[in-house]
């Protein structure tokens, strides 16, 4: 019968220890000097026995909770672990997860699935430290999870900002930060090589809100920095894509020469934007100008002419002079969503040819000659203008610009698939003359953006994972009219292989598909496909944005605990556990040291 290797090692080591012990005892007994013979005999026997017990220590009964286990994650507290082991029993199994260090006897845990496999009687898991990732919690099945308090977090707890902004639009970064009690702190946004905005935070932290207007298009990586005296600074990346703002062509129609249209023409042409201007000179006589585009016939509004522009801007006098076919062509382009209309109104009622005229009721204010403060979303500075009229509020109108007491002075209304915007703010060119270029540009950008038709639907990507990180699964969602015939690809812009993205189509919404991607490194990545569609997204490093991740873990653990409460606590039982081998090895060193030292003396 064959003998296994562990059995051969067991008997071989036993024989070696026995021979060693007999040899040491015999040498001590046959020694000519009788001085300390008994102690030498005892030390020799102890050395051999201790060597054997170091390899095969005896077992002892240790109290332990058979249905419970402890999982250690990074940043756990040793005091919390000691208290928990005293309560559950010293023999309660301890695992180390996600590279967390652990005490002697703690076993590494590569996957949470191994818990159920190794301990079928397990009913509750105690998690210490930063906690388990929310994506890994389903691996525990029906096991109850009890989390224990992690150390107080310091740094950026939450943050939110748009991952894509148009050039010229402001970037708004807001969130909360936590700092140790004591001195106040400063949080700042660093962009383009310098600090751009900052604010003072009270001791202990609180909410913050920072703003910056990017200066160049492209992929950017800004930084949030939190500083407090006598503490190291906390810094987190703020990646975003600054896209060049689209500038669709505009047709300006003015019944008579005016500074308003002249300044607006120059402003739009400088963006640059294709601009055509038709200005009435006298009855039946018009003047035309073309900037950033070739000349064409503007004498009549026809479907062919309107198809070349995205927005038509006209004053009330022009709309009143439109012929029936021109008015019909304008309405048809609006209803089909190929055109947007901006109307510059005065204190008189709108002409009958104005689309959606019934919803834009103009209320005149003849005595309102004093400039009034205007307000709109993301207005860069306080601007004022006289308001000879306002618009009567209506549920059909979407406010764009407001005056004092929320008076409506510019509004939008859907008309078919297009949009009509009406403004009663006069003489905005004076803002440019007064050096308020940012306010002037922001005002007209708001009106033109509201009127511009939406771009044709195309394939769009988005990142479904809130904080994608290297070496972790990242979900990418695709919305397209048809399922791609070839799988899209993704690659790191810093260099690396191009990886195909296998898509899984949603059976409920066939135009939606999902792909899982495991980025190898942090940095910008780019998806290509389907077709010419391109999409960029940023992957954070493992140590980036620990605050939001900790909150996600706590929320997931709390939801699991409320949905599936754990079993009642059970009395600790007893398990057999070997004595620490270090004790016996120390006894061996002590006995061997005595034999050596006594021989020398």
Coordinates of C-alpha atoms in Angstrom, one line a residue:
X1 CA 0.0 0.0 0.0
X2 CA 1.4 3.4 -1.0
X3 CA 2.1 5.9 1.7
X4 CA 1.3 9.6 1.1
X5 CA 3.9 12.3 1.3
X6 CA 2.4 14.1 4.3
X7 CA 2.5 10.8 6.2
X8 CA 6.2 10.3 5.3
X9 CA 7.0 13.8 6.5
X10 CA 5.1 13.3 9.7
X11 CA 6.9 10.0 10.6
X12 CA 10.3 11.3 9.3
X13 CA 10.1 14.4 11.5
X14 CA 9.0 12.4 14.5
X15 CA 11.9 10.0 14.1
X16 CA 14.3 12.9 13.7
X17 CA 13.0 14.7 16.8
X18 CA 13.2 11.4 18.8
X19 CA 16.8 10.7 17.7
X20 CA 17.7 14.3 18.5
X21 CA 16.1 14.1 22.0
X22 CA 17.8 10.7 22.8
X23 CA 21.1 12.0 21.5
X24 CA 21.0 15.2 23.7
X25 CA 19.9 13.2 26.8
X26 CA 22.6 10.6 26.3
X27 CA 25.3 13.2 25.7
X28 CA 24.3 15.0 28.9
X29 CA 24.2 11.8 30.9
X30 CA 27.6 10.5 29.7
X31 CA 29.2 13.8 30.3
X32 CA 32.2 13.5 32.7
X33 CA 31.2 16.5 34.7
X34 CA 28.1 15.9 36.9
X35 CA 27.5 19.6 37.3
X36 CA 23.9 20.5 36.2
X37 CA 23.5 17.0 34.6
X38 CA 19.8 17.0 35.5
X39 CA 19.1 20.4 33.9
X40 CA 21.0 19.4 30.8
X41 CA 19.0 16.2 30.4
X42 CA 15.7 18.2 30.9
X43 CA 16.8 20.9 28.4
X44 CA 17.7 18.3 25.8
X45 CA 14.4 16.6 26.1
X46 CA 12.5 19.9 26.0
X47 CA 14.4 21.1 22.9
X48 CA 13.4 18.0 20.9
X49 CA 9.8 18.1 22.1
X50 CA 9.5 21.8 21.4
X51 CA 10.8 21.3 17.9
X52 CA 8.2 18.6 17.3
X53 CA 5.4 20.8 18.7
X54 CA 6.5 23.7 16.6
X55 CA 5.7 21.7 13.5
X56 CA 2.6 19.9 14.9
X57 CA 1.2 22.1 17.8
X58 CA -1.5 20.5 19.9
X59 CA -5.1 21.8 19.6
X60 CA -7.3 23.5 22.1
X61 CA -11.0 24.4 22.4
X62 CA -11.6 28.1 21.7
X63 CA -15.0 29.8 22.0
X64 CA -16.3 31.0 18.6
X65 CA -19.6 32.0 16.9
X66 CA -20.2 29.2 14.4
X67 CA -22.7 31.1 12.3
X68 CA -20.7 34.4 12.1
X69 CA -17.5 35.6 10.6
X70 CA -15.4 38.7 10.4
X71 CA -14.2 40.3 7.1
X72 CA -11.5 43.0 7.3
X73 CA -11.3 45.7 4.7
X74 CA -8.7 48.5 4.5
X75 CA -8.6 51.1 7.2
X76 CA -10.2 48.9 9.9
X77 CA -9.7 49.7 13.6
X78 CA -7.7 47.2 15.7
X79 CA -9.7 48.2 18.8
X80 CA -13.0 47.4 17.0
X81 CA -11.6 44.0 15.9
X82 CA -10.4 43.2 19.4
X83 CA -13.8 44.1 20.9
X84 CA -15.7 42.1 18.3
X85 CA -13.5 39.0 18.9
X86 CA -14.1 39.2 22.6
X87 CA -17.8 39.3 22.0
X88 CA -18.0 36.6 19.4
X89 CA -15.1 34.4 20.6
X90 CA -11.4 34.2 19.8
X91 CA -12.0 31.3 17.4
X92 CA -14.4 33.2 15.2
X93 CA -12.9 33.1 11.6
X94 CA -11.3 36.3 10.3
X95 CA -10.7 37.0 6.6
X96 CA -8.7 39.7 4.9
X97 CA -10.4 41.3 1.8
X98 CA -9.2 43.7 -0.8
X99 CA -5.6 43.7 0.4
X100 CA -6.4 44.6 4.0
X101 CA -3.7 43.7 6.5
X102 CA -4.7 41.3 9.3
X103 CA -3.6 39.7 12.5
X104 CA -2.0 36.3 12.7
X105 CA -4.4 33.6 11.6
X106 CA -6.5 35.9 9.3
X107 CA -7.0 34.2 6.0
X108 CA -7.0 36.1 2.6
X109 CA -10.3 36.2 0.8
X110 CA -10.2 36.7 -2.9
X111 CA -13.9 36.4 -3.5
X112 CA -16.9 36.7 -1.3
X113 CA -18.4 33.6 -2.9
X114 CA -15.7 31.6 -1.0
X115 CA -17.4 32.4 2.3
X116 CA -20.5 30.3 1.6
X117 CA -18.4 27.5 0.1
X118 CA -16.0 27.2 3.1
X119 CA -18.6 27.8 5.8
X120 CA -22.1 26.5 4.9
X121 CA -23.4 27.2 8.4
X122 CA -22.5 30.9 8.1
X123 CA -25.5 33.3 8.7
X124 CA -23.9 36.7 9.4
X125 CA -20.8 38.6 8.2
X126 CA -19.2 41.4 10.2
X127 CA -17.5 43.9 8.0
X128 CA -14.8 46.2 9.5
X129 CA -13.0 49.1 7.8
X130 CA -14.1 51.0 4.6
X131 CA -16.6 48.3 3.7
X132 CA -17.5 46.1 0.8
X133 CA -18.1 47.5 -2.8
X134 CA -21.8 47.7 -3.6
X135 CA -21.2 45.6 -6.7
X136 CA -19.7 42.7 -4.6
X137 CA -22.6 42.5 -2.0
X138 CA -24.8 40.3 -4.2
X139 CA -22.0 37.6 -4.0
X140 CA -23.0 37.1 -0.3
X141 CA -26.4 35.7 -1.3
X142 CA -28.7 35.6 1.7
X143 CA -26.0 36.3 4.3
X144 CA -26.7 39.2 6.7
X145 CA -24.1 41.9 6.7
X146 CA -23.3 44.1 9.7
X147 CA -21.0 47.0 9.2
X148 CA -18.9 48.5 12.0
X149 CA -17.9 52.1 12.1
X150 CA -15.0 53.1 10.0
X151 CA -12.7 56.0 11.0
X152 CA -14.0 59.5 10.4
X153 CA -13.5 60.5 6.7
X154 CA -11.6 63.6 5.8
X155 CA -11.5 65.1 2.3
X156 CA -14.1 65.5 -0.4
X157 CA -17.1 63.5 0.6
X158 CA -19.3 64.3 -2.5
X159 CA -18.9 66.2 -5.7
X160 CA -20.9 66.8 -8.9
X161 CA -20.1 68.6 -12.2
X162 CA -21.1 68.2 -15.8
X163 CA -18.7 65.8 -17.6
X164 CA -19.2 67.8 -20.8
X165 CA -19.6 71.6 -21.2
X166 CA -19.7 73.8 -24.3
X167 CA -17.0 76.3 -24.8
X168 CA -18.2 79.6 -23.4
X169 CA -20.5 78.1 -20.9
X170 CA -19.6 78.1 -17.1
X171 CA -18.4 75.0 -15.3
X172 CA -20.1 74.5 -11.9
X173 CA -18.5 72.2 -9.4
X174 CA -20.3 71.6 -6.1
X175 CA -20.3 69.1 -3.3
X176 CA -19.3 68.7 0.3
X177 CA -16.0 68.3 2.1
X178 CA -15.1 67.1 5.6
X179 CA -12.1 68.3 7.6
X180 CA -10.9 67.6 11.1
X181 CA -12.3 69.8 13.8
X182 CA -10.3 72.9 14.5
X183 CA -9.2 75.5 12.0
X184 CA -11.3 76.4 8.9
X185 CA -10.3 75.2 5.5
X186 CA -10.1 76.6 1.9
X187 CA -11.4 74.7 -1.2
X188 CA -10.2 75.8 -4.6
X189 CA -10.6 74.8 -8.2
X190 CA -7.4 74.7 -10.3
X191 CA -7.7 74.9 -14.0
X192 CA -5.4 75.8 -16.9
X193 CA -2.4 76.0 -14.6
X194 CA -3.8 78.3 -11.9
X195 CA -6.4 78.6 -9.2
X196 CA -9.6 79.9 -10.7
X197 CA -12.1 80.0 -7.9
X198 CA -12.0 79.3 -4.1
X199 CA -14.1 79.6 -1.0
X200 CA -13.6 79.4 2.7
X201 CA -15.2 76.5 4.6
X202 CA -16.0 76.4 8.3
X203 CA -14.2 74.1 10.7
X204 CA -15.4 70.5 10.2
X205 CA -16.3 71.1 6.5
X206 CA -19.5 71.7 4.7
X207 CA -20.9 72.4 1.2
X208 CA -18.9 74.2 -1.5
X209 CA -19.8 75.7 -4.9
X210 CA -17.1 76.8 -7.4
X211 CA -17.4 78.2 -10.9
X212 CA -15.0 78.6 -13.9
X213 CA -15.5 79.3 -17.6
X214 CA -13.1 77.2 -19.7
X215 CA -11.0 79.0 -22.2
X216 CA -10.2 76.3 -24.8
X217 CA -12.0 73.3 -26.2
X218 CA -10.6 69.8 -25.7
X219 CA -10.2 67.1 -22.9
X220 CA -9.3 68.8 -19.7
X221 CA -8.3 67.6 -16.2
X222 CA -8.8 70.2 -13.5
X223 CA -8.2 69.7 -9.8
X224 CA -10.1 70.3 -6.6
X225 CA -7.8 71.1 -3.7
X226 CA -8.8 71.3 0.0
X227 CA -6.3 72.9 2.4
X228 CA -6.3 73.2 6.2
X229 CA -3.5 74.5 8.4
X230 CA -1.4 71.7 9.9
X231 CA -2.8 69.1 7.6
X232 CA -1.7 67.8 4.2
X233 CA -3.8 69.0 1.3
X234 CA -6.5 66.8 -0.2
X235 CA -6.7 66.9 -4.0
X236 CA -9.0 65.2 -6.5
X237 CA -9.1 65.2 -10.3
X238 CA -12.0 67.0 -12.1
X239 CA -12.0 65.7 -15.7
X240 CA -14.3 67.1 -18.3
X241 CA -14.7 67.6 -22.0
X242 CA -14.9 71.1 -23.3
X243 CA -16.7 70.9 -26.6
X244 CA -16.7 73.6 -29.2
X245 CA -20.1 75.3 -29.2
X246 CA -22.1 74.7 -32.4
X247 CA -22.8 77.9 -34.4
X248 CA -25.7 77.2 -36.8
X249 CA -26.3 79.8 -39.5
X250 CA -28.7 82.7 -38.7
X251 CA -30.9 84.9 -40.9
X252 CA -31.5 88.4 -39.5
X253 CA -34.6 90.3 -40.9
X254 CA -34.9 93.9 -39.9
X255 CA -37.7 96.3 -41.2
X256 CA -35.3 99.3 -40.9
X257 CA -31.7 99.9 -40.1
X258 CA -30.9 99.7 -36.4
X259 CA -27.9 99.5 -34.1
X260 CA -29.5 96.4 -32.4
X261 CA -29.2 94.4 -35.6
X262 CA -25.8 95.9 -36.6
X263 CA -24.1 95.0 -33.3
X264 CA -25.8 91.6 -33.3
X265 CA -24.6 90.9 -36.8
X266 CA -21.0 91.7 -35.9
X267 CA -21.2 89.7 -32.7
X268 CA -22.5 86.5 -34.4
X269 CA -20.1 86.8 -37.3
X270 CA -17.2 86.9 -34.9
X271 CA -18.0 83.6 -33.2
X272 CA -17.7 82.7 -36.2
X273 CA -21.2 82.0 -37.5
X274 CA -22.7 82.2 -41.0
X275 CA -25.0 85.3 -40.9
X276 CA -27.2 86.8 -43.6
X277 CA -28.9 90.2 -43.1
X278 CA -31.9 91.7 -44.9
X279 CA -32.6 95.3 -43.9
X280 CA -35.5 97.4 -45.2
X281 CA -34.4 100.7 -46.7
X282 CA -37.7 102.0 -48.0
X283 CA -40.9 100.6 -49.4
X284 CA -39.9 97.7 -51.7
X285 CA -36.2 98.3 -51.3
X286 CA -33.9 96.2 -49.1
X287 CA -30.2 95.9 -48.4
X288 CA -28.5 92.5 -47.9
X289 CA -25.3 91.4 -46.2
X290 CA -23.5 88.0 -46.0
X291 CA -20.9 87.1 -43.6
X292 CA -19.0 83.7 -43.5
X293 CA -21.2 82.5 -46.4
X294 CA -21.8 83.1 -50.1
X295 CA -24.4 85.6 -51.4
X296 CA -27.9 84.4 -52.3
X297 CA -31.3 85.8 -52.9
X298 CA -33.1 87.0 -49.7
X299 CA -35.9 88.9 -51.4
X300 CA -38.5 86.3 -50.5
X301 CA -38.7 83.7 -47.7
X302 CA -39.1 80.4 -49.4
X303 CA -38.8 76.8 -48.1
X304 CA -35.5 76.5 -50.0
X305 CA -34.0 79.6 -48.4
X306 CA -35.2 78.8 -44.9
X307 CA -33.7 75.3 -45.2
X308 CA -30.2 76.9 -45.3
X309 CA -30.6 78.4 -41.8
X310 CA -31.2 77.1 -38.3
X311 CA -32.6 80.3 -36.7
X312 CA -34.5 83.3 -38.1
X313 CA -34.4 86.5 -36.1
X314 CA -36.9 89.2 -37.0
X315 CA -38.4 92.3 -35.6
X316 CA -42.2 93.0 -35.3
X317 CA -42.2 95.2 -38.4
X318 CA -40.7 92.5 -40.6
X319 CA -43.3 89.9 -39.5
X320 CA -46.1 92.4 -40.2
X321 CA -44.9 92.9 -43.8
X322 CA -44.6 89.2 -44.7
X323 CA -46.8 88.0 -47.5
X324 CA -49.1 85.0 -47.2
X325 CA -46.7 82.5 -48.9
X326 CA -43.7 83.8 -46.8
X327 CA -45.7 83.5 -43.6
X328 CA -46.8 80.0 -44.7
X329 CA -43.2 79.0 -45.4
X330 CA -42.0 80.2 -42.1
X331 CA -44.7 78.3 -40.2
X332 CA -44.0 75.2 -42.2
X333 CA -40.3 75.2 -41.3
X334 CA -41.1 75.8 -37.6
X335 CA -43.7 73.0 -37.4
X336 CA -41.3 70.4 -39.0
X337 CA -38.6 71.3 -36.5
X338 CA -36.1 72.6 -39.2
X339 CA -36.1 76.2 -37.9
X340 CA -36.3 78.3 -34.8
X341 CA -37.7 81.9 -34.6
X342 CA -36.6 84.8 -32.4
X343 CA -38.9 87.8 -32.4
X344 CA -37.7 91.2 -31.1
X345 CA -40.9 92.8 -29.9
X346 CA -41.7 96.3 -28.8
X347 CA -44.5 97.6 -26.6
X348 CA -47.2 97.0 -29.3
X349 CA -49.0 93.7 -29.7
X350 CA -47.3 91.2 -31.9
X351 CA -48.3 91.1 -35.6
X352 CA -51.0 88.6 -36.7
X353 CA -48.4 86.6 -38.7
X354 CA -46.4 85.8 -35.6
X355 CA -46.5 82.0 -34.9
X356 CA -48.1 81.2 -31.5
X357 CA -49.1 84.9 -31.2
X358 CA -52.0 84.1 -28.8
X359 CA -49.6 82.9 -26.0
X360 CA -47.3 85.9 -26.2
X361 CA -49.4 88.7 -24.8
X362 CA -47.3 91.9 -24.6
X363 CA -48.1 94.2 -21.6
X364 CA -46.9 97.8 -22.2
X365 CA -45.3 99.9 -19.5
X366 CA -45.0 103.4 -21.0
X367 CA -43.4 105.1 -18.0
X368 CA -40.7 102.4 -17.4
X369 CA -37.8 104.3 -18.8
X370 CA -35.4 103.6 -15.9
X371 CA -33.0 100.7 -16.6
X372 CA -34.1 97.6 -14.7
X373 CA -32.0 94.7 -13.5
X374 CA -32.3 91.5 -15.6
X375 CA -31.7 87.9 -14.5
X376 CA -31.3 84.6 -16.2
X377 CA -29.5 81.3 -15.6
X378 CA -25.7 81.6 -15.6
X379 CA -25.8 85.4 -16.2
X380 CA -22.1 86.4 -15.8
X381 CA -22.8 89.9 -14.5
X382 CA -25.6 92.2 -13.5
X383 CA -27.0 93.9 -16.6
X384 CA -29.8 96.5 -16.8
X385 CA -32.1 97.7 -19.5
X386 CA -35.3 99.8 -19.8
X387 CA -38.4 97.6 -20.0
X388 CA -41.1 99.4 -22.0
X389 CA -43.2 96.1 -21.9
X390 CA -43.3 92.7 -20.4
X391 CA -44.9 89.3 -21.4
X392 CA -48.0 88.1 -19.6
X393 CA -47.0 84.8 -17.8
X394 CA -48.6 81.7 -19.2
X395 CA -48.3 77.9 -18.6
X396 CA -47.4 77.5 -22.3
X397 CA -44.4 79.8 -21.9
X398 CA -40.9 78.8 -20.7
X399 CA -39.2 81.8 -19.0
X400 CA -35.8 82.7 -20.4
X401 CA -35.0 86.1 -19.0
X402 CA -36.8 87.9 -16.1
X403 CA -36.9 91.4 -14.8
X404 CA -37.8 92.8 -11.4
X405 CA -40.4 90.8 -9.4
X406 CA -39.9 87.9 -11.8
X407 CA -41.5 89.9 -14.6
X408 CA -41.2 87.9 -17.9
X409 CA -39.2 89.7 -20.6
X410 CA -38.1 86.8 -22.8
X411 CA -39.8 83.5 -23.2
X412 CA -40.0 80.4 -25.3
X413 CA -42.9 78.3 -26.7
X414 CA -42.9 75.1 -28.6
X415 CA -44.5 75.4 -32.1
X416 CA -44.9 72.1 -33.7
X417 CA -41.4 70.5 -33.6
X418 CA -39.7 73.9 -33.6
X419 CA -39.6 76.8 -31.1
X420 CA -40.6 80.5 -31.0
X421 CA -38.7 82.9 -28.7
X422 CA -40.0 86.4 -28.0
X423 CA -38.0 89.2 -26.3
X424 CA -39.1 92.6 -25.3
X425 CA -35.7 93.8 -24.1
X426 CA -34.7 96.8 -26.2
X427 CA -31.3 98.2 -27.1
X428 CA -29.0 95.4 -25.8
X429 CA -26.2 96.9 -28.0
X430 CA -25.7 99.5 -25.2
X431 CA -24.2 96.6 -23.1
X432 CA -21.5 96.2 -25.6
X433 CA -20.8 99.9 -25.7
X434 CA -20.5 99.9 -21.9
X435 CA -18.0 97.1 -21.9
X436 CA -20.4 94.4 -20.7
X437 CA -19.4 92.0 -23.5
X438 CA -19.9 88.9 -21.3
X439 CA -23.5 89.8 -20.4
X440 CA -24.3 90.7 -24.0
X441 CA -22.9 87.4 -25.3
X442 CA -24.6 85.4 -22.6
X443 CA -28.0 87.0 -23.3
X444 CA -28.0 86.3 -27.0
X445 CA -26.5 82.9 -26.6
X446 CA -29.4 82.0 -24.3
X447 CA -32.1 83.2 -26.8
X448 CA -30.4 81.6 -29.8
X449 CA -29.8 78.3 -28.0
X450 CA -33.5 78.2 -27.0
X451 CA -34.6 78.7 -30.5
X452 CA -32.1 76.4 -32.3
X453 CA -33.6 73.1 -33.4
X454 CA -32.3 69.9 -31.8
X455 CA -29.7 68.1 -33.8
X456 CA -30.9 64.9 -35.6
X457 CA -30.9 61.9 -33.3
X458 CA -27.6 59.9 -33.5
X459 CA -25.9 57.2 -31.6
X460 CA -25.1 58.4 -28.1
X461 CA -22.9 56.9 -25.3
X462 CA -23.0 57.5 -21.6
X463 CA -21.1 56.0 -18.6
X464 CA -23.5 54.2 -16.3
X465 CA -20.9 53.8 -13.5
X466 CA -20.8 56.8 -11.3
X467 CA -17.1 56.8 -10.6
X468 CA -15.3 54.5 -13.1
X469 CA -12.0 53.3 -11.8
X470 CA -9.1 51.3 -13.1
X471 CA -9.2 47.5 -12.7
X472 CA -13.0 47.8 -12.0
X473 CA -16.0 47.0 -14.2
X474 CA -17.3 50.1 -16.0
X475 CA -20.8 50.0 -17.7
X476 CA -21.2 51.8 -20.9
X477 CA -24.7 52.4 -22.4
X478 CA -25.4 53.0 -26.0
X479 CA -28.6 54.5 -27.5
X480 CA -28.8 54.0 -31.2
X481 CA -31.6 53.6 -33.8
X482 CA -30.3 50.1 -34.8
X483 CA -28.1 47.5 -33.2
X484 CA -24.5 48.0 -34.6
X485 CA -23.5 45.5 -37.2
X486 CA -19.9 45.6 -35.9
X487 CA -18.9 45.9 -32.2
X488 CA -17.6 49.4 -31.2
X489 CA -14.0 49.6 -29.8
X490 CA -12.4 51.4 -26.9
X491 CA -8.8 52.4 -26.2
X492 CA -6.8 54.5 -23.7
X493 CA -5.7 57.8 -25.2
X494 CA -2.4 57.5 -23.4
X495 CA -1.6 54.4 -25.3
X496 CA -2.5 50.7 -25.2
X497 CA -4.4 48.1 -27.2
X498 CA -7.8 48.7 -28.8
X499 CA -10.5 46.5 -27.2
X500 CA -13.8 45.4 -28.8
X501 CA -16.9 46.1 -26.8
X502 CA -19.4 43.3 -27.0
X503 CA -22.9 44.7 -26.6
X504 CA -25.9 43.2 -24.9
X505 CA -29.2 44.5 -26.3
X506 CA -32.0 45.4 -23.9
X507 CA -35.0 43.2 -24.8
X508 CA -37.5 45.8 -23.6
X509 CA -35.9 48.7 -25.5
X510 CA -34.1 47.4 -28.6
X511 CA -32.4 50.8 -29.1
X512 CA -30.5 50.5 -25.8
X513 CA -27.4 48.4 -25.4
X514 CA -24.9 47.8 -22.7
X515 CA -21.2 46.9 -22.7
X516 CA -18.9 46.1 -19.7
X517 CA -15.3 47.4 -19.9
X518 CA -12.5 46.7 -17.5
X519 CA -10.0 49.6 -17.9
X520 CA -6.4 48.7 -17.1
X521 CA -5.2 52.2 -16.2
X522 CA -6.5 55.6 -15.2
X523 CA -6.9 58.4 -17.7
X524 CA -8.9 59.4 -20.7
X525 CA -10.4 56.6 -22.9
X526 CA -12.2 56.9 -26.2
X527 CA -15.0 54.8 -27.8
X528 CA -15.3 54.6 -31.5
X529 CA -18.5 53.4 -33.2
X530 CA -21.0 52.7 -34.3
X531 CA -20.1 54.4 -37.5
X532 CA -18.3 57.7 -37.0
X533 CA -19.6 58.1 -33.4
X534 CA -16.8 59.0 -31.0
X535 CA -17.2 59.3 -27.2
X536 CA -14.6 60.1 -24.5
X537 CA -14.7 59.3 -20.8
X538 CA -12.3 59.4 -17.9
X539 CA -11.3 56.5 -15.7
X540 CA -10.2 57.5 -12.1
X541 CA -7.3 56.0 -10.2
X542 CA -7.8 53.6 -7.3
X543 CA -7.1 56.3 -4.8
X544 CA -9.3 59.0 -6.4
X545 CA -12.6 60.1 -4.9
X546 CA -12.7 57.7 -1.9
X547 CA -15.4 59.8 -0.3
X548 CA -18.2 59.2 -2.8
X549 CA -17.2 55.5 -3.0
X550 CA -17.4 55.2 0.8
X551 CA -20.9 56.7 0.8
X552 CA -22.0 54.3 -1.9
X553 CA -20.8 51.4 0.2
X554 CA -22.5 52.6 3.3
X555 CA -25.8 53.2 1.4
X556 CA -25.7 49.8 -0.2
X557 CA -24.9 48.1 3.1
X558 CA -27.8 50.0 4.8
X559 CA -30.2 49.1 2.1
X560 CA -29.2 45.4 2.4
X561 CA -29.6 45.5 6.1
X562 CA -33.1 47.1 5.9
X563 CA -34.2 44.7 3.2
X564 CA -32.9 41.5 4.8
X565 CA -32.4 41.8 8.6
X566 CA -29.9 39.4 10.1
X567 CA -30.6 36.5 12.3
X568 CA -30.7 36.8 16.1
X569 CA -27.4 36.5 17.9
X570 CA -26.4 33.0 19.0
X571 CA -24.4 31.9 22.0
X572 CA -20.7 31.2 21.1
X573 CA -19.8 27.6 20.7
X574 CA -16.3 26.0 20.8
X575 CA -14.0 25.1 18.0
X576 CA -10.6 23.2 18.0
X577 CA -7.7 25.5 17.2
X578 CA -4.0 24.8 17.3
X579 CA -1.9 26.5 20.0
X580 CA 0.3 29.3 18.5
X581 CA 3.5 27.6 17.1
X582 CA 5.6 30.6 18.2
X583 CA 5.3 29.6 21.8
X584 CA 6.9 26.2 21.2
X585 CA 9.5 27.6 18.9
X586 CA 10.4 30.1 21.7
X587 CA 10.7 27.1 24.1
X588 CA 13.0 25.4 21.7
X589 CA 15.3 28.5 21.5
X590 CA 15.3 28.8 25.2
X591 CA 16.3 25.1 25.8
X592 CA 18.9 25.2 23.0
X593 CA 20.3 28.4 24.2
X594 CA 20.7 27.0 27.7
X595 CA 22.6 24.0 26.4
X596 CA 25.0 26.2 24.4
X597 CA 25.5 28.7 27.2
X598 CA 26.1 26.1 29.9
X599 CA 28.7 24.4 27.7
X600 CA 30.6 27.7 27.3
X601 CA 30.5 28.4 31.0

